[in-house]
PDB file of C-alpha atoms and ligand atoms in Angstrom:
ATOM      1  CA  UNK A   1       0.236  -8.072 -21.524  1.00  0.00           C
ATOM      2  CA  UNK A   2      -0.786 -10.335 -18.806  1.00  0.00           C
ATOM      3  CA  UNK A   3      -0.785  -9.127 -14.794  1.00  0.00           C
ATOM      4  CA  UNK A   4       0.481 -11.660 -12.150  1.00  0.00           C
ATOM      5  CA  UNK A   5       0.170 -10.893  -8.467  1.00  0.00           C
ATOM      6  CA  UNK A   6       3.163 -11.460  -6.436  1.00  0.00           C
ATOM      7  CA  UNK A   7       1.980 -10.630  -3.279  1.00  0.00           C
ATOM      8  CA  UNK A   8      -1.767  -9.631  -1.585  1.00  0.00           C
ATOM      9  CA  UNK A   9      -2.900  -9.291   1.830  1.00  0.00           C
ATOM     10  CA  UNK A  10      -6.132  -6.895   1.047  1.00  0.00           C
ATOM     11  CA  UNK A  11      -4.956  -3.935   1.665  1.00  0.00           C
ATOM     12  CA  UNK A  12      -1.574  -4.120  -0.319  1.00  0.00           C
ATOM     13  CA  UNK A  13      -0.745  -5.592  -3.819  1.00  0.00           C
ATOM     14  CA  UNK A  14       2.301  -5.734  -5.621  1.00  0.00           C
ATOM     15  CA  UNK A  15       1.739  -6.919  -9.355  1.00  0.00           C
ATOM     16  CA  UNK A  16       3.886  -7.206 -11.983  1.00  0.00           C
ATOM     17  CA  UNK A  17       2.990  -6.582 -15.403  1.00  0.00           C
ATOM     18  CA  UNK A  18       4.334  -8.805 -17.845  1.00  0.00           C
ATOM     19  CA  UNK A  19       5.417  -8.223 -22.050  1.00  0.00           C
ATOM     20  CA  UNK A  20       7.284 -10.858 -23.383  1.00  0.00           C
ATOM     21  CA  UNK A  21       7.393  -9.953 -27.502  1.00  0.00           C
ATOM     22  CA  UNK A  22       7.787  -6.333 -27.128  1.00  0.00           C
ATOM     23  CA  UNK A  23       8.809  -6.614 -31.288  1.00  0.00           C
ATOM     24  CA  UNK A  24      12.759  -6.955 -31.041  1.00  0.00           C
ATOM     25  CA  UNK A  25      13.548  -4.913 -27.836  1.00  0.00           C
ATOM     26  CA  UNK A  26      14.717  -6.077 -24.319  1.00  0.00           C
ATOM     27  CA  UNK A  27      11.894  -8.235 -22.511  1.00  0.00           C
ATOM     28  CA  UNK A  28      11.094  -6.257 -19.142  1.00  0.00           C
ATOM     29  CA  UNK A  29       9.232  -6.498 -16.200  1.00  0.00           C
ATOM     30  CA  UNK A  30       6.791  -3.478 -14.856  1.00  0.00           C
ATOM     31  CA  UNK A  31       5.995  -3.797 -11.070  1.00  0.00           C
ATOM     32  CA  UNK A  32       2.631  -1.894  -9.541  1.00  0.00           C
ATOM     33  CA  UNK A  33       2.576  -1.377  -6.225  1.00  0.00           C
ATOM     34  CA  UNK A  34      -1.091  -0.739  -4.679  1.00  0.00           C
ATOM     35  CA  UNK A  35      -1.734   0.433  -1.077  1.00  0.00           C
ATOM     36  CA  UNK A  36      -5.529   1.848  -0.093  1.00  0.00           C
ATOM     37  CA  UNK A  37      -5.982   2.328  -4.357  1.00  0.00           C
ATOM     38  CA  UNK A  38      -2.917   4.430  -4.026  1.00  0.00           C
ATOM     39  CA  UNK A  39      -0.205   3.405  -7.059  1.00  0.00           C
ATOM     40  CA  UNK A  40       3.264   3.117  -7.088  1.00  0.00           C
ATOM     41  CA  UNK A  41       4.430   2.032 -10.684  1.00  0.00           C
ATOM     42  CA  UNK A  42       8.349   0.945 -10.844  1.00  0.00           C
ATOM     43  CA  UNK A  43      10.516   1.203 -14.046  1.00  0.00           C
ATOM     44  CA  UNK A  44       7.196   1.499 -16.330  1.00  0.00           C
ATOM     45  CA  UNK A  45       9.426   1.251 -19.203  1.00  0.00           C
ATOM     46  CA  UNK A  46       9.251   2.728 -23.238  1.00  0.00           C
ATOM     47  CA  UNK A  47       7.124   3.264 -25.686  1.00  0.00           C
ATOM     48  CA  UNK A  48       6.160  -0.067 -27.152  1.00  0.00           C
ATOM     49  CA  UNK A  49       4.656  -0.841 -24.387  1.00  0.00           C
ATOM     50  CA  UNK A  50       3.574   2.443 -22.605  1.00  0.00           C
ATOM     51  CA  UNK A  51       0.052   2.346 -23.672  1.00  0.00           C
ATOM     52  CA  UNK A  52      -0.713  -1.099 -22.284  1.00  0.00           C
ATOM     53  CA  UNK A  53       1.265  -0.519 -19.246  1.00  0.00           C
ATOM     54  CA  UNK A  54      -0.850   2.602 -18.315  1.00  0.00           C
ATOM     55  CA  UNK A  55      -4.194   0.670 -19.303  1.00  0.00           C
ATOM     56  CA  UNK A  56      -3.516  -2.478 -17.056  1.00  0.00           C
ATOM     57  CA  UNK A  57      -2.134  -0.094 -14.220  1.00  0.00           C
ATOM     58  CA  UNK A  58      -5.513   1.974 -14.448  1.00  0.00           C
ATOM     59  CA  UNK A  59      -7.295  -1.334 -14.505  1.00  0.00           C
ATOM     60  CA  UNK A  60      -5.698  -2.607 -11.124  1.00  0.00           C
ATOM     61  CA  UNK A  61      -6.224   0.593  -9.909  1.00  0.00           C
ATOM     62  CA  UNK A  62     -10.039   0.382  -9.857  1.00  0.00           C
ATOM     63  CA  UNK A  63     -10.771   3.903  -9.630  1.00  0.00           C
ATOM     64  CA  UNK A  64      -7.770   4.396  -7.500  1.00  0.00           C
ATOM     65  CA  UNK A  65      -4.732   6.761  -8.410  1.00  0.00           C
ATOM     66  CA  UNK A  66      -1.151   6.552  -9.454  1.00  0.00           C
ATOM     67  CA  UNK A  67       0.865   8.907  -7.109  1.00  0.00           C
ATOM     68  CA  UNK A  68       4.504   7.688  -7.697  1.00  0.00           C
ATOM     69  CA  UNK A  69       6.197   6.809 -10.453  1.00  0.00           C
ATOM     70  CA  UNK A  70       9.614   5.182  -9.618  1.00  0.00           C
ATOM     71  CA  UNK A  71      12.137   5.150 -12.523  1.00  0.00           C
ATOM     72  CA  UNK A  72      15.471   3.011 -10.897  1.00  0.00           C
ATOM     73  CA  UNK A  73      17.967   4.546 -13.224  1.00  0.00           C
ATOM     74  CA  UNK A  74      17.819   6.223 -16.179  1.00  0.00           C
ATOM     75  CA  UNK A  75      17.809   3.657 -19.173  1.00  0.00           C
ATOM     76  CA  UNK A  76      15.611   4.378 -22.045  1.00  0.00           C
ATOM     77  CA  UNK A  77      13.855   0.748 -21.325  1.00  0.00           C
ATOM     78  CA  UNK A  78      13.123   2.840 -18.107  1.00  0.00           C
ATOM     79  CA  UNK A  79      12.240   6.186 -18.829  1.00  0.00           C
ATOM     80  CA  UNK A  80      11.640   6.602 -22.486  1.00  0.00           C
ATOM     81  CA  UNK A  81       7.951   7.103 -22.098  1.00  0.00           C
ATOM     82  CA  UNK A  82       8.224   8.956 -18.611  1.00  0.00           C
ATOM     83  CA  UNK A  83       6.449  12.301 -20.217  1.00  0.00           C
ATOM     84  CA  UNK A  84       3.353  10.082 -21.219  1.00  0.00           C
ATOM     85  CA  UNK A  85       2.950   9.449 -17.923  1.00  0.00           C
ATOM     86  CA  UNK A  86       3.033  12.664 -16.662  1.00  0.00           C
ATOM     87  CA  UNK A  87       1.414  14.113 -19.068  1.00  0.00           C
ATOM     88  CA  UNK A  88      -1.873  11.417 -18.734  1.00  0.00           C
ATOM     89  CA  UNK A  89      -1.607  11.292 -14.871  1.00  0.00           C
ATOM     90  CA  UNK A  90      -1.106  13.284 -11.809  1.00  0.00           C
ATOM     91  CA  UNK A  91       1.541  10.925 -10.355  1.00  0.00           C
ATOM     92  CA  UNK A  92       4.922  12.236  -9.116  1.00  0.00           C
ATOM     93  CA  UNK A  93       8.252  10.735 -11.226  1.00  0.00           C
ATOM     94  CA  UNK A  94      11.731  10.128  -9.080  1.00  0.00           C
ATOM     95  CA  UNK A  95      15.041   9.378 -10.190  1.00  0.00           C
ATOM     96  CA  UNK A  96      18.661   9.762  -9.303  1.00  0.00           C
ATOM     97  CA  UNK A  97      19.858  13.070  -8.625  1.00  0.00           C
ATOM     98  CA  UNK A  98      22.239  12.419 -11.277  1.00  0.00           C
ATOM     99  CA  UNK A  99      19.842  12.105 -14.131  1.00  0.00           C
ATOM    100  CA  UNK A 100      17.522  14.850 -13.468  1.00  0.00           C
ATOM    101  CA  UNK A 101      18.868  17.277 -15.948  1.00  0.00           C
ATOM    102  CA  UNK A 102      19.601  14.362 -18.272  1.00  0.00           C
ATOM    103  CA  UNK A 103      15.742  12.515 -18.858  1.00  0.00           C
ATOM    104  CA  UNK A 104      13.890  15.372 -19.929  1.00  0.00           C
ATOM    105  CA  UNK A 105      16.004  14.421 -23.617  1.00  0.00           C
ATOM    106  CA  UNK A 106      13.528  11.806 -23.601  1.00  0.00           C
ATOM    107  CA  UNK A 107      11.114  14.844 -24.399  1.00  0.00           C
ATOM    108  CA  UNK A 108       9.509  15.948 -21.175  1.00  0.00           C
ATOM    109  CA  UNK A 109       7.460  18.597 -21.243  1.00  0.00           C
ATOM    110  CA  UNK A 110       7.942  21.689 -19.584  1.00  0.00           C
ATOM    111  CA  UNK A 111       4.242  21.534 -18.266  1.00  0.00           C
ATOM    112  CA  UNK A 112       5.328  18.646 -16.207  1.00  0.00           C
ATOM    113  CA  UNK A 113       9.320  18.966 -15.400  1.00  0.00           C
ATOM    114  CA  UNK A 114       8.263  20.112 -12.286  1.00  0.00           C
ATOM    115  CA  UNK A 115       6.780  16.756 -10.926  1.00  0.00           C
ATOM    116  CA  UNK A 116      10.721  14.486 -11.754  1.00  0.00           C
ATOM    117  CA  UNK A 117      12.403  14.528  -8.601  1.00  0.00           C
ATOM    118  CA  UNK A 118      15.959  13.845  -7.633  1.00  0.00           C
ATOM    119  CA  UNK A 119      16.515  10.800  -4.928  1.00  0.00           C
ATOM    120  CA  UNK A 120      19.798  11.611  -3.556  1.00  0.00           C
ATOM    121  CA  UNK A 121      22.056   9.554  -3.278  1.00  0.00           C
ATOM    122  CA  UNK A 122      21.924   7.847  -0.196  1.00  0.00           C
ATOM    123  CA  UNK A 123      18.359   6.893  -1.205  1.00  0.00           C
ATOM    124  CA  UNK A 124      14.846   7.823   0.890  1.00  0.00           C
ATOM    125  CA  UNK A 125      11.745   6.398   2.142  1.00  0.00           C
ATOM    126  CA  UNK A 126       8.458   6.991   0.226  1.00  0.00           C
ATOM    127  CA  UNK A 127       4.944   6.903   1.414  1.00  0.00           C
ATOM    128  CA  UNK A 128       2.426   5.295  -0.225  1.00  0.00           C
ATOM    129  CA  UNK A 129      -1.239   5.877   1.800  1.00  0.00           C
ATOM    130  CA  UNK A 130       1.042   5.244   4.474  1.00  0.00           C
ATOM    131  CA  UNK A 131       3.388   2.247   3.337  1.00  0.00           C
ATOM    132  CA  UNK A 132       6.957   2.759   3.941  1.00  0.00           C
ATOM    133  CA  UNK A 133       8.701   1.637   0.622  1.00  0.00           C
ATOM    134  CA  UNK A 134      12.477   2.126   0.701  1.00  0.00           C
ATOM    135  CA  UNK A 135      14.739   3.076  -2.677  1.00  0.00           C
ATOM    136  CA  UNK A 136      17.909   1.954  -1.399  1.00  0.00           C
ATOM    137  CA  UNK A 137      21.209   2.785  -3.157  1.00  0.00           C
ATOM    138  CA  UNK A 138      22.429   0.375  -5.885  1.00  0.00           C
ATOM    139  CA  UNK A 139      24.705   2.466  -7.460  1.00  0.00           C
ATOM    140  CA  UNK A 140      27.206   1.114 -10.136  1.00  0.00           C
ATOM    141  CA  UNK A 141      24.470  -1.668 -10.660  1.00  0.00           C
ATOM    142  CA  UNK A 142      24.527  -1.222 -13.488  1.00  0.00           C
ATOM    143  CA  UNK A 143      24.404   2.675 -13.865  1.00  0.00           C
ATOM    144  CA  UNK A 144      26.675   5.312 -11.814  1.00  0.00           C
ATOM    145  CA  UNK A 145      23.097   6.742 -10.311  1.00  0.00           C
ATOM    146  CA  UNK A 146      20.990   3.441  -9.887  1.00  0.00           C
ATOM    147  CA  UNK A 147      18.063   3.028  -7.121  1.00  0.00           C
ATOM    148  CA  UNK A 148      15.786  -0.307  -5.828  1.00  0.00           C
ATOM    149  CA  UNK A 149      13.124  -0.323  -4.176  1.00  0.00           C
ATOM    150  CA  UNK A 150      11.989  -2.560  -1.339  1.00  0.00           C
ATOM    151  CA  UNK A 151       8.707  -2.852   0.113  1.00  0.00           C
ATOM    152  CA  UNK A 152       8.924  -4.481   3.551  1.00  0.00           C
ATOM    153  CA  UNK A 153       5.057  -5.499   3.811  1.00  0.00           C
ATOM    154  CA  UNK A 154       5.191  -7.443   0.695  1.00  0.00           C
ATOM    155  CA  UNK A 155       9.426  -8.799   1.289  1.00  0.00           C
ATOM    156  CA  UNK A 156      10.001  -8.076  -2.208  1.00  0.00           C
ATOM    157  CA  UNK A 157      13.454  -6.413  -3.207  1.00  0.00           C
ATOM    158  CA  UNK A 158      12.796  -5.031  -6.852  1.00  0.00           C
ATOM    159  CA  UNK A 159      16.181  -4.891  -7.832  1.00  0.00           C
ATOM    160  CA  UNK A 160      16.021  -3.241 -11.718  1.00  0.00           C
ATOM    161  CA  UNK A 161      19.064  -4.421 -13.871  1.00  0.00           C
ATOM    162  CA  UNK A 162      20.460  -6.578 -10.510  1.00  0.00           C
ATOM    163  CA  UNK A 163      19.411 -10.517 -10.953  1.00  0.00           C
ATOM    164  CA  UNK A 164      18.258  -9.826 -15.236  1.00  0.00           C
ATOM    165  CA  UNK A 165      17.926 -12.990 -17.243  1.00  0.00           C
ATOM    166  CA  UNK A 166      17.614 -12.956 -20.961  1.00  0.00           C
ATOM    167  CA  UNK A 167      16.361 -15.087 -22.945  1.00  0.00           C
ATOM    168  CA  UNK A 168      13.932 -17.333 -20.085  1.00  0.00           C
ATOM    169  CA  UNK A 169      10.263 -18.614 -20.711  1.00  0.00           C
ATOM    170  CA  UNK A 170      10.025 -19.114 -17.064  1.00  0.00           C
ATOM    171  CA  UNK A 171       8.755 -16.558 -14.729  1.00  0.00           C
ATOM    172  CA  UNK A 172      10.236 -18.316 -11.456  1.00  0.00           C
ATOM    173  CA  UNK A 173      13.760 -19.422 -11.105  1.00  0.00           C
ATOM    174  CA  UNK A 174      13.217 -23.091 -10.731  1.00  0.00           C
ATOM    175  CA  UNK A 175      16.716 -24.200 -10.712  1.00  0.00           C
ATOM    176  CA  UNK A 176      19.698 -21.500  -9.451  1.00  0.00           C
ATOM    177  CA  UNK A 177      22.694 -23.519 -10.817  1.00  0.00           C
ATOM    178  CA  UNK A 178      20.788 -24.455 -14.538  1.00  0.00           C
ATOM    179  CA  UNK A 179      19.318 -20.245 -14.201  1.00  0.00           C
ATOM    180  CA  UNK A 180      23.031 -18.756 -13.533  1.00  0.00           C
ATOM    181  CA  UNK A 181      24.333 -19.055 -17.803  1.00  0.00           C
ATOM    182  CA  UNK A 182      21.354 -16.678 -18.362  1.00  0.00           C
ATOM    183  CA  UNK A 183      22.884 -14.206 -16.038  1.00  0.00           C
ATOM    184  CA  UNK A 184      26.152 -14.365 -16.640  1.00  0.00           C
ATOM    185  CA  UNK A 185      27.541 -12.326 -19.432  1.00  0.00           C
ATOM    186  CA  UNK A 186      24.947  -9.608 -18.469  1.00  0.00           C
ATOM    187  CA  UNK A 187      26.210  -9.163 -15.378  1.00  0.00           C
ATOM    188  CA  UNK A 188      29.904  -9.343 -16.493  1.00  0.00           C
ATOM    189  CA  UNK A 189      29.699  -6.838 -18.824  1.00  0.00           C
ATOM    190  CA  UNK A 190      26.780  -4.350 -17.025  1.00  0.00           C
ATOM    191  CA  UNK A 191      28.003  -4.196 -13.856  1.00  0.00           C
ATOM    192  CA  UNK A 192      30.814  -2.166 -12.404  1.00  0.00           C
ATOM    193  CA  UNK A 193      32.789  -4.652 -10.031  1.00  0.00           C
ATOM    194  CA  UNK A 194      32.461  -7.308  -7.491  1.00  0.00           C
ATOM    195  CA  UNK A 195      33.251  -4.164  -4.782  1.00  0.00           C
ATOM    196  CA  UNK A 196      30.297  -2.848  -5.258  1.00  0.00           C
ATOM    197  CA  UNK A 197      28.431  -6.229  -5.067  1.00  0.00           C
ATOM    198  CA  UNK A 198      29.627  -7.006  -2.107  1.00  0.00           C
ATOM    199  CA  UNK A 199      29.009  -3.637  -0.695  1.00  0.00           C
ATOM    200  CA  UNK A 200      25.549  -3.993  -1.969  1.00  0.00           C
ATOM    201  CA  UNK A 201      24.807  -7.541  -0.737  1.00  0.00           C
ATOM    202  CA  UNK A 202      26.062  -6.145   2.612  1.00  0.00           C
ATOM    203  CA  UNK A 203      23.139  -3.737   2.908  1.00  0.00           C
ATOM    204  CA  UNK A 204      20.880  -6.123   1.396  1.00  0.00           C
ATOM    205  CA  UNK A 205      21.268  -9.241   4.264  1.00  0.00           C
ATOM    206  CA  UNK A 206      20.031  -6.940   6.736  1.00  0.00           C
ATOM    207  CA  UNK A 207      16.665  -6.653   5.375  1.00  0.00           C
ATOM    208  CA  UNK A 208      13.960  -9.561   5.706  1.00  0.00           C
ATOM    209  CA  UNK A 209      13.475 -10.528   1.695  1.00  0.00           C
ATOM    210  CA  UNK A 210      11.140 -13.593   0.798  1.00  0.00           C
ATOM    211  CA  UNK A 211      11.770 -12.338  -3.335  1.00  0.00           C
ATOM    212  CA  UNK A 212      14.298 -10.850  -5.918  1.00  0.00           C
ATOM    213  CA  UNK A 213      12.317  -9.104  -8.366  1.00  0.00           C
ATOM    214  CA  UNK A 214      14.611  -8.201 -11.465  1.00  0.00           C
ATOM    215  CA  UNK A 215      13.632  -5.916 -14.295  1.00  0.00           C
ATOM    216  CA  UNK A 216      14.532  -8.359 -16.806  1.00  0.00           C
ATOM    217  CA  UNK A 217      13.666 -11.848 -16.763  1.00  0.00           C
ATOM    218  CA  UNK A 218      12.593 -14.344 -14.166  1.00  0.00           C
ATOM    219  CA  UNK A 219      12.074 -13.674 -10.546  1.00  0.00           C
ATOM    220  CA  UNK A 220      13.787 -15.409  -7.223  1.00  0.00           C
ATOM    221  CA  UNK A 221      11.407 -16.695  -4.838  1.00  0.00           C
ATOM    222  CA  UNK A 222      11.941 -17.916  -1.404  1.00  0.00           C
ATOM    223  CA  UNK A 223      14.519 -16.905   0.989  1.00  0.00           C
ATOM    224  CA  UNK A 224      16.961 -20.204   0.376  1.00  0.00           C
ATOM    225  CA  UNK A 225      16.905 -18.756  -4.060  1.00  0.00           C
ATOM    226  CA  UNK A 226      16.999 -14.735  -2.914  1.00  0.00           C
ATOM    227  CA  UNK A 227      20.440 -16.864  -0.489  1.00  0.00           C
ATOM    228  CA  UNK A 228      21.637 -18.170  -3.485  1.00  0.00           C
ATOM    229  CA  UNK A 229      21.336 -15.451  -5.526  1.00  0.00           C
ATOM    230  CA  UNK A 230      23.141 -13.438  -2.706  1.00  0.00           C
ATOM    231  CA  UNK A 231      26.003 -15.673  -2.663  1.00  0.00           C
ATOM    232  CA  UNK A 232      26.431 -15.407  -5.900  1.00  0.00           C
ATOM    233  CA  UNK A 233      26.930 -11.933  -6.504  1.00  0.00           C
ATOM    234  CA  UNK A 234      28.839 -11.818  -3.702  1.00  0.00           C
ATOM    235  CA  UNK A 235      31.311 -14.186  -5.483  1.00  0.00           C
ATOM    236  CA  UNK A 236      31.186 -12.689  -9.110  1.00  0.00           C
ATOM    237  CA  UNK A 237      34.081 -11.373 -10.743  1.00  0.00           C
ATOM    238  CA  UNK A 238      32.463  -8.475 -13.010  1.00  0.00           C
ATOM    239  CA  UNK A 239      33.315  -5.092 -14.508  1.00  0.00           C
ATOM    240  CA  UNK A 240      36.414  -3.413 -13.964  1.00  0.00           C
ATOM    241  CA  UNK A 241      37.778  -6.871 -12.520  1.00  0.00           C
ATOM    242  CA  UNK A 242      37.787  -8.132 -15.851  1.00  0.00           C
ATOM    243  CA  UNK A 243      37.766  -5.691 -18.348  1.00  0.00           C
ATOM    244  CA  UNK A 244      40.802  -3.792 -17.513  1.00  0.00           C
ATOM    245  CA  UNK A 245      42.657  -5.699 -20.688  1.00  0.00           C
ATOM    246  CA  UNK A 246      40.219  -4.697 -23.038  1.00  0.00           C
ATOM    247  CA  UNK A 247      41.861  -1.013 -23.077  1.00  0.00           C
ATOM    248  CA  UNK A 248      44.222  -1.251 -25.628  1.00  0.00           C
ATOM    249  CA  UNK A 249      43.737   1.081 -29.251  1.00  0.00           C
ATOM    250  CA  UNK A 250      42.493  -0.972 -32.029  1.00  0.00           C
ATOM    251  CA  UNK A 251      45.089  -1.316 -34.899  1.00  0.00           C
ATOM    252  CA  UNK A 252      44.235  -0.216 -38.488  1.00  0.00           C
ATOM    253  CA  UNK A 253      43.675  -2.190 -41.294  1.00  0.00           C
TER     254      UNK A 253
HETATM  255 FE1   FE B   1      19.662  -0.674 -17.516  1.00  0.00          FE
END
């Protein structure tokens, strides 16, 4: 696991923590936010990685503690190992309300149930050691209950399943146009319809955002790629808007 840092101005750190063989699953991205040694970790992910993930997040803590534990929907690349992280520190977990009553499958333990929270729908500001970091609603992106977060010191939009790329050995997007066939049939099939992207990107230009920062996949740096990347969603035809003939009972034999 290696740690790159995205964006630090002394006081305020957003890293992202980096697996890229995680043996045969879905290559993700962990974020860390750090504000006055106070953590925020985003989408920390499953098991195969959830030991290194809490050891590097200790490690950039430097003494300092995890207090927030953001989990953008409810996918088991997400969640899975959510009760680990509970259970080995004192940090507060928050998901859609819609998922509350459904992660503790993943085995949470009663001990700490109490410490998931539901983010309601029309999403909420957090405080980190007094950073404002908004989780802003993304719903239908991919999942019916689906949060991001933006942190408006660093400019970073960390947009979960939004902007995924599979199958990249590049970190940075260098190229938008050669970058978009890795996107593609993600995005067509994951995501619920170009309505929603559009109502999405429509909330999303009025915030200042100098970086994209997907789950899965590389990032989008600089305002003219997080542009592009805006104008594409804008224009894709996804979901419901091209699935519809897919509904039809298959025949037997
Ligand atoms: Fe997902």
């Amino acid at each position: 696991m290696s740690s790159i840092v995205l964006f630090d101005d002394g006081q305020h750190k957003n890293v992202l923590l980096e697996e890229f063989s995680p043996g045969g699953a879905v290559q993700a991205n962990q974020y860390l936010i750090v504000h006055d040694r106070q953590g925020m970790i985003l989408d920390p992910g499953g098991h195969k990685i959830y030991s290194k993930v809490l050891s590097e997040t200790s490690h950039l803590l430097a003494g300092g503690e995890l207090r927030t534990i953001f989990l953008s929907h409810q996918d088991p690349d997400i969640v899975a190992a959510v009760n680990g992280w509970l259970m080995s520190t004192d940090a507060d977990a928050w998901a859609s309300e819609l998922w509350i009553r459904f992660i503790p499958h993943f085995g949470v333990d009663q001990l700490v149930a109490s410490r998931l929270h539901p983010i309601p729908d029309a999403g909420m500001v957090f405080d980190l050691a007094g950073s404002k970091l908004l989780a802003l609603p993304a719903h239908f992106l991919h999942s019916c209950g689906n949060l991001h977060l933006y942190d408006p010191r660093s400019k970073i939009l960390f947009s979960g399943d939004l902007g995924a790329s599979l199958g990249v050995q590049y970190r940075e997007v260098p190229d938008f146009d050669a970058h978009r066939r890795y996107m593609e049939g993600f995005h067509r099939r994951y995501m619920a319809s170009n309505l929603v992207l559009r109502a999405w990107v429509s909330m999303v230009r009025t915030l200042d955002i100098e970086t994209i920062a997907p789950q899965h996949g590389a990032i989008f740096r600089g305002r003219e790629m997080v542009g592009r990347f805006l104008d594409w969603c804008e224009g894709l035809e996804c979901g419901s808007d091209v699935l519809l003939g897919l509904y039809k009972v298959p025949e037997i034999g």
